[in-house]
mmCIF file of C-alpha atoms and ligand atoms in Angstrom:
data_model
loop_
_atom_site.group_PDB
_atom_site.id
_atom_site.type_symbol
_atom_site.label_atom_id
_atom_site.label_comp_id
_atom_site.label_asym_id
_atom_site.label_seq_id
_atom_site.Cartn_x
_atom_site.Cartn_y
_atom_site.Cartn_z
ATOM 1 C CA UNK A 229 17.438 9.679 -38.814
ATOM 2 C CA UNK A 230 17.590 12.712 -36.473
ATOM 3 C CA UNK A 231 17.535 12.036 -32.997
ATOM 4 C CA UNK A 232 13.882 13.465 -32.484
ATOM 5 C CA UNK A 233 12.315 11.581 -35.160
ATOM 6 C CA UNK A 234 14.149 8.134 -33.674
ATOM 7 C CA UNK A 235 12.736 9.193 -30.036
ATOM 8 C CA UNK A 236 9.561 9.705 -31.822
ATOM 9 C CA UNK A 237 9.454 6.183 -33.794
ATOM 10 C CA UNK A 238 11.038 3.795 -31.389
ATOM 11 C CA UNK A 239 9.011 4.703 -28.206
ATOM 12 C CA UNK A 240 11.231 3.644 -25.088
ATOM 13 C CA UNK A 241 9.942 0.165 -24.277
ATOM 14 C CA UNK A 242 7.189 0.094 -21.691
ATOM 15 C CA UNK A 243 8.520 -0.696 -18.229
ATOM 16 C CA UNK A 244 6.732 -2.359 -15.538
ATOM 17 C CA UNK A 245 6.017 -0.451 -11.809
ATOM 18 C CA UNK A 246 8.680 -0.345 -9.312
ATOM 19 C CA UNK A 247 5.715 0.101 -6.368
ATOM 20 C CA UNK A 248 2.301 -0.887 -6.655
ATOM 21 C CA UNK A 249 0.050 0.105 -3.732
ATOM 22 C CA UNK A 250 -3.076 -1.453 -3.306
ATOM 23 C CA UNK A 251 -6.333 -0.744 -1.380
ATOM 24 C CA UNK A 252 -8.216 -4.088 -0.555
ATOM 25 C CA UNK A 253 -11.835 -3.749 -0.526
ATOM 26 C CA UNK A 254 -15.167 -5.262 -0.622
ATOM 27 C CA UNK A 255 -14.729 -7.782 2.229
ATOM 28 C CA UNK A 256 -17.664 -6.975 3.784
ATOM 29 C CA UNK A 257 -19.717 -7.262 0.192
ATOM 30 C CA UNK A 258 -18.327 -10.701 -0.761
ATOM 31 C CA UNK A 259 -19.671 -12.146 2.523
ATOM 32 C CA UNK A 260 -22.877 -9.905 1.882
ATOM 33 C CA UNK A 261 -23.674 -11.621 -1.295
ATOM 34 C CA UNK A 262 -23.282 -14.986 0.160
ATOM 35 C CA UNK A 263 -25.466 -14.664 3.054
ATOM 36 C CA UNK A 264 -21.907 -14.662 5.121
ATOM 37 C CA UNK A 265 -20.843 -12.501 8.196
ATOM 38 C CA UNK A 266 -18.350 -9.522 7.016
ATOM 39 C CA UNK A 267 -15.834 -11.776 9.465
ATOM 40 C CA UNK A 268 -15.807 -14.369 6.693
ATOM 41 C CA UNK A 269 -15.069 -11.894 4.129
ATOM 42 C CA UNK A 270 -12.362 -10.814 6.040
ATOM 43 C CA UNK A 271 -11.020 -14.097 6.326
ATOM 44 C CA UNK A 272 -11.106 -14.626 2.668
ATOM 45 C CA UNK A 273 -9.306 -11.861 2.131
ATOM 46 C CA UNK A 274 -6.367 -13.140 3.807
ATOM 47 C CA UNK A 275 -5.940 -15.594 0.711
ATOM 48 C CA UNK A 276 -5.959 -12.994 -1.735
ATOM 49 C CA UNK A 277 -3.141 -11.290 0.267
ATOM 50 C CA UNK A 278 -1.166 -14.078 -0.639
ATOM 51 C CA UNK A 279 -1.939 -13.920 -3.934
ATOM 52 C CA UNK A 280 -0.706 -10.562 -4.145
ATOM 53 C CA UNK A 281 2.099 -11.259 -2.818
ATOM 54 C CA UNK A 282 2.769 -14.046 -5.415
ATOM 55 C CA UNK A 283 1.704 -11.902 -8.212
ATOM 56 C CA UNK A 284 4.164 -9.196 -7.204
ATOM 57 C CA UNK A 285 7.026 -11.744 -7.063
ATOM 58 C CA UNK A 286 6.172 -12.933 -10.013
ATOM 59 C CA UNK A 287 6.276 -9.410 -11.592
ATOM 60 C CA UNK A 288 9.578 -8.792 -9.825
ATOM 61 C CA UNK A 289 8.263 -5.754 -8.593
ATOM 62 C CA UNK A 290 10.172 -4.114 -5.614
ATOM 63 C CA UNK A 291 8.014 -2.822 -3.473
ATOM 64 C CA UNK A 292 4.271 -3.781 -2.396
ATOM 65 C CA UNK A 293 2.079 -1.622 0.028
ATOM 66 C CA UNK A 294 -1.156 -3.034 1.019
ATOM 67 C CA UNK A 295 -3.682 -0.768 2.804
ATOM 68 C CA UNK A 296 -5.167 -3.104 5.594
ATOM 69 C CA UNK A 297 -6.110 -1.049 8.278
ATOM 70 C CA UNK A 298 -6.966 2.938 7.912
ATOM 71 C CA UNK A 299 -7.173 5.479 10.637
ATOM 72 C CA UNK A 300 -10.414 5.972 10.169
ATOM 73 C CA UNK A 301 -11.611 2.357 10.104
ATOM 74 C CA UNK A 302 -11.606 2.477 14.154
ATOM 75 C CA UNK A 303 -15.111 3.410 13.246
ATOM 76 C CA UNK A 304 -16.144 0.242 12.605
ATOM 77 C CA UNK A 305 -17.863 -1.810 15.249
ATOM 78 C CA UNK A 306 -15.806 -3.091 18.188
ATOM 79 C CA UNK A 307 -16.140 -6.975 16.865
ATOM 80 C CA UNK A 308 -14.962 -6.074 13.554
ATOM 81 C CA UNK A 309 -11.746 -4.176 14.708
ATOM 82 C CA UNK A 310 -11.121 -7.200 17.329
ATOM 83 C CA UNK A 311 -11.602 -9.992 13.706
ATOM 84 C CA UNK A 312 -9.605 -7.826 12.226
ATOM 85 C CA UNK A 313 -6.293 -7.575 14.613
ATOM 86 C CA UNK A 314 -6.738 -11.115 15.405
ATOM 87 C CA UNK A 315 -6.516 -11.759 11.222
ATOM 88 C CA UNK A 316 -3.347 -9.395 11.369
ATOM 89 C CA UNK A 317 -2.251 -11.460 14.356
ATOM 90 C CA UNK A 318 -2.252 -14.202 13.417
ATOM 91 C CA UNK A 319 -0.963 -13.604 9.573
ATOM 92 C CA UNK A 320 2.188 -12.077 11.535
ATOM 93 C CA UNK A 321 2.744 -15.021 13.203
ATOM 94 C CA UNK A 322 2.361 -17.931 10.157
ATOM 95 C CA UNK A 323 4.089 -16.167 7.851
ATOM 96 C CA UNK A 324 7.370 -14.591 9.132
ATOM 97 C CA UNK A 325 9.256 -17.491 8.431
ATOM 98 C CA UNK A 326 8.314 -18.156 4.907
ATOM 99 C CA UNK A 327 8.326 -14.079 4.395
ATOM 100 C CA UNK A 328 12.092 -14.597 5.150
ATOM 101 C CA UNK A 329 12.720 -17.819 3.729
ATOM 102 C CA UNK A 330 11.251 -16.013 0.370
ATOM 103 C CA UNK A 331 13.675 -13.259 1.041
ATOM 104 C CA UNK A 332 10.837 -10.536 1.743
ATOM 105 C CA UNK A 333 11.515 -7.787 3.409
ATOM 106 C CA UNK A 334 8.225 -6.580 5.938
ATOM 107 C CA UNK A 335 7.988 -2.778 6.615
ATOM 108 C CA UNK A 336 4.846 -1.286 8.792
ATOM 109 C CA UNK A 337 3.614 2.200 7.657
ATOM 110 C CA UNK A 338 1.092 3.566 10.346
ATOM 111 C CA UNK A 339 0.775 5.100 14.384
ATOM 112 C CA UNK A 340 1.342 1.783 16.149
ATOM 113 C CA UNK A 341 0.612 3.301 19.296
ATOM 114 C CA UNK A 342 -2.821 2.852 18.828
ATOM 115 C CA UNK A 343 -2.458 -0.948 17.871
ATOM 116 C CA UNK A 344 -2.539 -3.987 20.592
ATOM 117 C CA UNK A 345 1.046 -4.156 22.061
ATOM 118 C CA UNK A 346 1.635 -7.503 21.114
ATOM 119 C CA UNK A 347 1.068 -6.845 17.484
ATOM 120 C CA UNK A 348 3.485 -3.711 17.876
ATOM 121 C CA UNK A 349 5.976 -6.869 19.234
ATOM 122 C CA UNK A 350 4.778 -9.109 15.606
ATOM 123 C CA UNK A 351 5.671 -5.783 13.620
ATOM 124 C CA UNK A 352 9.126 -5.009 15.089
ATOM 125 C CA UNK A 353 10.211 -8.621 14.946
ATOM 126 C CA UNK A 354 8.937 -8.736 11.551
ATOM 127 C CA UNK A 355 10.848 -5.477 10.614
ATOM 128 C CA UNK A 356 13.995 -6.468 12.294
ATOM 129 C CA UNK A 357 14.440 -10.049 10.846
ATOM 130 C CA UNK A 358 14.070 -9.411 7.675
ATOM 131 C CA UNK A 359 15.761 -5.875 7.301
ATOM 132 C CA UNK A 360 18.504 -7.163 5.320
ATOM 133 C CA UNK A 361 16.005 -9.125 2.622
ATOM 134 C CA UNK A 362 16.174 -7.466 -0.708
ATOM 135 C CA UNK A 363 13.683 -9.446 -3.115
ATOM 136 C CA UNK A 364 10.838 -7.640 -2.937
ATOM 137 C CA UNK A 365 9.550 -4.904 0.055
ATOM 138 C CA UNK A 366 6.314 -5.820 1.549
ATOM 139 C CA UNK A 367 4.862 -2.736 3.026
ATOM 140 C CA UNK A 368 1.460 -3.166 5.410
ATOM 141 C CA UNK A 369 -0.875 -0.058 6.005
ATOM 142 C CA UNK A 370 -1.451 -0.305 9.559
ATOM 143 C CA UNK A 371 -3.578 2.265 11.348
ATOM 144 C CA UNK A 372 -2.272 4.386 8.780
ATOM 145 C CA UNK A 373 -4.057 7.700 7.373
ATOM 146 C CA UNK A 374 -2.228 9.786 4.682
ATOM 147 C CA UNK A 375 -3.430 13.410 6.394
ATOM 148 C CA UNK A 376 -2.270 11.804 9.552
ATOM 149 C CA UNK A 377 1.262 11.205 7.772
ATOM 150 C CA UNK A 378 1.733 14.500 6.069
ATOM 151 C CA UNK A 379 0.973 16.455 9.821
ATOM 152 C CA UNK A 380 2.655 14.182 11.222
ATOM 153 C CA UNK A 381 5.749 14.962 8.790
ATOM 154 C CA UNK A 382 4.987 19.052 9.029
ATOM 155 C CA UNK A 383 5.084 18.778 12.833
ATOM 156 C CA UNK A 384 8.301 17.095 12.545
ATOM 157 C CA UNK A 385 9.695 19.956 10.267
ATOM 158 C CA UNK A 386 8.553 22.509 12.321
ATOM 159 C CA UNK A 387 10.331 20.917 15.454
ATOM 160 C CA UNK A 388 13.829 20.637 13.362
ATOM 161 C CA UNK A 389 13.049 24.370 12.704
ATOM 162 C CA UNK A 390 12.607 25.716 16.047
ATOM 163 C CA UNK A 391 15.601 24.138 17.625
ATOM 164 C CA UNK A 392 17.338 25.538 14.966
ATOM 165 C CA UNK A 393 18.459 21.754 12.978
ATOM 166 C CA UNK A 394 16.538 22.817 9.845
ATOM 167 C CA UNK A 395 16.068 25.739 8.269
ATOM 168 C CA UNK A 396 13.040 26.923 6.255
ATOM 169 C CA UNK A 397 14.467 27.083 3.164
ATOM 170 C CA UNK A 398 15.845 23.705 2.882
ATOM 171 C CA UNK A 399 11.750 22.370 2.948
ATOM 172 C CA UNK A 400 11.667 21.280 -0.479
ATOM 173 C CA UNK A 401 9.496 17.966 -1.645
ATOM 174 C CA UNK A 402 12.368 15.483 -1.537
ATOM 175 C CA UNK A 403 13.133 16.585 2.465
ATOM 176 C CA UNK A 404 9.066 16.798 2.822
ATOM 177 C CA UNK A 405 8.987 13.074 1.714
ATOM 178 C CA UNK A 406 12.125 11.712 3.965
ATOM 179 C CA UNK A 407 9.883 12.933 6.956
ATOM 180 C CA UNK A 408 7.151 10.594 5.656
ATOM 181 C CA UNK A 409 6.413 7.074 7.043
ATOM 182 C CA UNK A 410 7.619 5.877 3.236
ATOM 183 C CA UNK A 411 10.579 7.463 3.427
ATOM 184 C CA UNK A 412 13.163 5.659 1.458
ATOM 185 C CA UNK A 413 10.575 3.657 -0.837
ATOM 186 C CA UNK A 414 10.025 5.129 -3.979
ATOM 187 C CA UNK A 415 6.200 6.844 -4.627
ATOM 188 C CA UNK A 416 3.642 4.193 -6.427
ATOM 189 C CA UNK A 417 3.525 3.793 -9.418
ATOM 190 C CA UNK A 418 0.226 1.792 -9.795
ATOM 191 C CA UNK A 419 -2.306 1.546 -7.451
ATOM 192 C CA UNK A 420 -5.362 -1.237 -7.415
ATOM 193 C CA UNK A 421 -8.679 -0.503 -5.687
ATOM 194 C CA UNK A 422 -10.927 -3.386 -5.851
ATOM 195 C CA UNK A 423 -14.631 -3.620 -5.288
ATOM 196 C CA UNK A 424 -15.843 -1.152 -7.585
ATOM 197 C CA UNK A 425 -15.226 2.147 -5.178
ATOM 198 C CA UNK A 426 -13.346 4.555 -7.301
ATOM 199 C CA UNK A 427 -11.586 6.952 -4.638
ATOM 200 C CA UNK A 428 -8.421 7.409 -2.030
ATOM 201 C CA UNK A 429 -9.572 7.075 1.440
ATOM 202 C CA UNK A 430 -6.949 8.878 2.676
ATOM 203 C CA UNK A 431 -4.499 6.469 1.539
ATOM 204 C CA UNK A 432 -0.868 7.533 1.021
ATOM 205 C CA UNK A 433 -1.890 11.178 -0.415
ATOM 206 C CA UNK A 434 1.120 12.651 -0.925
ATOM 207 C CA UNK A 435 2.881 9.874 -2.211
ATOM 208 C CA UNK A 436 0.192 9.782 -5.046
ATOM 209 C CA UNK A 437 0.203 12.631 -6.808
ATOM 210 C CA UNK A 438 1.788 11.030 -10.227
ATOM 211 C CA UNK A 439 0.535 7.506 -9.712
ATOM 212 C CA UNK A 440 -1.822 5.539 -12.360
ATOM 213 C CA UNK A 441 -4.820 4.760 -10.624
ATOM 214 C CA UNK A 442 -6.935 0.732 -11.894
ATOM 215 C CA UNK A 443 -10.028 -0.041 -10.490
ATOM 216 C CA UNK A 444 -11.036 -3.430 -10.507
ATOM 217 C CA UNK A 445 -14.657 -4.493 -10.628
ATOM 218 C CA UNK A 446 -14.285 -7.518 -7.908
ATOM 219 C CA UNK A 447 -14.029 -7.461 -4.275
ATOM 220 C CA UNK A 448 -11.412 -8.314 -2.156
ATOM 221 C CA UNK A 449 -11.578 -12.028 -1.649
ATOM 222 C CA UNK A 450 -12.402 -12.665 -5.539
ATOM 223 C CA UNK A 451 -8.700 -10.935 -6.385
ATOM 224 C CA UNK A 452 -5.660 -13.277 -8.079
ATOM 225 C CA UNK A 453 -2.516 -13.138 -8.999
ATOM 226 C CA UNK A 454 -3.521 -13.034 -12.866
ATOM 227 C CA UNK A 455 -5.462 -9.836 -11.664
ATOM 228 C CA UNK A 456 -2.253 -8.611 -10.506
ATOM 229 C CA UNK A 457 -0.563 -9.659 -13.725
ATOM 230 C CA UNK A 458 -3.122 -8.491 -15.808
ATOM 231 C CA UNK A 459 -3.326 -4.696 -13.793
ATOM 232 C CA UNK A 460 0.536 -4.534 -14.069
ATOM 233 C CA UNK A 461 0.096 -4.749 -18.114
ATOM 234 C CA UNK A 462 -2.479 -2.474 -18.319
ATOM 235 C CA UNK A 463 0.006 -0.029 -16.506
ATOM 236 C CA UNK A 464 2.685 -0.803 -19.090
ATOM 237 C CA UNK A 465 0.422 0.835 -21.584
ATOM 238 C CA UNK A 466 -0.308 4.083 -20.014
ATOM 239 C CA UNK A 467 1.336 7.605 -20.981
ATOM 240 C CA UNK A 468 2.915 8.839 -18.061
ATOM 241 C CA UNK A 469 3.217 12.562 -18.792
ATOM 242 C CA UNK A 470 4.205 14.016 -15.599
ATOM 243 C CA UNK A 471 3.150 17.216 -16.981
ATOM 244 C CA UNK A 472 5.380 17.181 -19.678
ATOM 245 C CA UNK A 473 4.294 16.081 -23.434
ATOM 246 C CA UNK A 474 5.797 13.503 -24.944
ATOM 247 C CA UNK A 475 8.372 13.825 -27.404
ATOM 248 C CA UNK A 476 7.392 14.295 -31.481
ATOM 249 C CA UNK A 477 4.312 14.565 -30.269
HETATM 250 C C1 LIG B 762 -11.756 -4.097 3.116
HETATM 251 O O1 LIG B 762 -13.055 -4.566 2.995
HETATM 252 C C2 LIG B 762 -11.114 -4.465 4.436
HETATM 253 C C3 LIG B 762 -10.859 -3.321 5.318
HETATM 254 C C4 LIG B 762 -11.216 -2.074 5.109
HETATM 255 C C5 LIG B 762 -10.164 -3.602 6.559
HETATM 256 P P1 LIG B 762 -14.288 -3.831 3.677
HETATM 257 O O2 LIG B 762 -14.420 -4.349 5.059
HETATM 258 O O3 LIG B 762 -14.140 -2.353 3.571
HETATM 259 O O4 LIG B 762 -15.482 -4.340 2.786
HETATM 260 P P2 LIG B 762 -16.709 -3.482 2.246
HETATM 261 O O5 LIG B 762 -16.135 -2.284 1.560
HETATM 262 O O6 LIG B 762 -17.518 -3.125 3.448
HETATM 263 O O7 LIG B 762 -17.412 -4.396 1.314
HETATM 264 C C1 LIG B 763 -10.095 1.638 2.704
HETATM 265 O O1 LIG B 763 -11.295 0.934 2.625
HETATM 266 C C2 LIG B 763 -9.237 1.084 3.808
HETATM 267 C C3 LIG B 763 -8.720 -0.265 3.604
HETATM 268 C C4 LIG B 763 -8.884 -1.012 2.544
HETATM 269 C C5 LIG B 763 -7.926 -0.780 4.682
HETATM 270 P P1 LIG B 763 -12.616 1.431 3.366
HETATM 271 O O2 LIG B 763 -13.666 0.451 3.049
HETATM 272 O O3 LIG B 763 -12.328 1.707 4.787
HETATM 273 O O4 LIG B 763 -12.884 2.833 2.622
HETATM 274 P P2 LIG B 763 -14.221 3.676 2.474
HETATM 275 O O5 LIG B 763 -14.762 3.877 3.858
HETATM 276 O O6 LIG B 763 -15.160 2.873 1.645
HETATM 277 O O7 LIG B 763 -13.805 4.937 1.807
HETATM 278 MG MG1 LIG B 764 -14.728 -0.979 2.209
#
């Protein structure tokens, strides 16, 4: 058998996703449809984070990025944004022991000046005791926008440039990315959107551009790890091209 014809019968086995981002919605909605205030919803969610979490141990996958707070949602109403940081508050505070007991390693993606200084304190603590955990990467969205991240990564370039530490023709993708808040995690491989909504929201844009995309037709609080399990087969499956064709075919 020729080498083409054995790359064309025995398909390399499927591999699971190194990254899997996820965008949590439909908080609000679940508390909608039960007559509840969005702040329960919210609450609810919480659980499901763990589950996650759990799922994505369980799948040994390496790193996890949840998007929990966006740039843009310090639209919503004052009362929401304060149930939210409190939520974030107080998760930072009950969990960083078993994060680190579980070998987890937290990482914050996101402008923190804009968040309350004492969560900036739960972040850095966070970051800095369990920097040397290698199990599985636990990334939180934080006041993070993906346009934000990509200016913020061009106006870091163009600084380098102009005092002459850089020069123009070294800008290539893989430099582009190191000046991203991800820098050093490798892109997604899979991201989940619950709660029926089927786009970005500005979520890590850049970092996207060859990831497999599941929707998932629950909201937030509703999600399990056996969704998690069941989303990370249904990557397995998929034909990742990258432009390319696949071989004998
Ligand atoms: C996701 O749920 C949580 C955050 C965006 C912080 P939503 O609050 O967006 O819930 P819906 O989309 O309004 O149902
Ligand atoms: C995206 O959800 C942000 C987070 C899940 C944190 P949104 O609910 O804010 O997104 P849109 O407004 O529906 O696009
Ligand atoms: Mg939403």
């Amino acid at each position: 058998m020729s080498d083409s014809a054995s790359a064309e019968g025995g398909r390399t086995a499927p591999s699971g996703p190194r990254h899997v981002a996820i965008i949590m919605d439909g908080n609000g909605r679940w508390a909608r449809r039960r007559g509840l205030p969005r702040a329960a919803g919210h609450r609810k969610g919480v659980e499901a984070v763990r589950a996650a979490i759990e799922g994505a141990a369980d799948a040994g996958i390496e790193v996890l990025t949840l998007y929990s707070f966006s740039a843009e949602n310090w639209r919503r109403p004052a009362d929401e944004i304060e149930t939210l940081m409190g939520l974030l508050r107080r998760y930072l505070q009950a969990e960083l022991a078993d994060m680190h007991a579980r070998g987890i390693r937290f990482r914050a993606i996101g402008e923190r000046d804009r968040l309350p200084a004492d969560i900036v304190k739960l972040i850095d603590e966070a970051e800095q005791t369990t920097e040397e955990n290698d199990k599985l990467t636990l990334v939180l969205a934080l006041n993070y926008g993906g346009r934000q991240d990509i200016a913020r990564a061009a106006r870091n370039i163009a600084e380098s440039v102009a005092r002459g530490l850089l020069s123009p023709e070294a800008v290539d993708d893989d430099l582009f990315s190191s000046y991203l808040l991800t820098a050093g995690l490798p892109d997604p491989d899979l991201l989940i959107r619950t709660s029926g909504e089927q786009r970005i929201s500005n979520f890590l844009l850049w970092q996207m551009a060859y990831t497999e995309f599941i929707f998932i037709d629950k909201y937030w609080p509703d999600f399990t790890k056996e969704d998690f399990a069941e989303a990370v087969d249904a990557f397995t499956v998929r034909d990742r091209r990258y432009g390319s064709i696949k071989s004998g075919r």
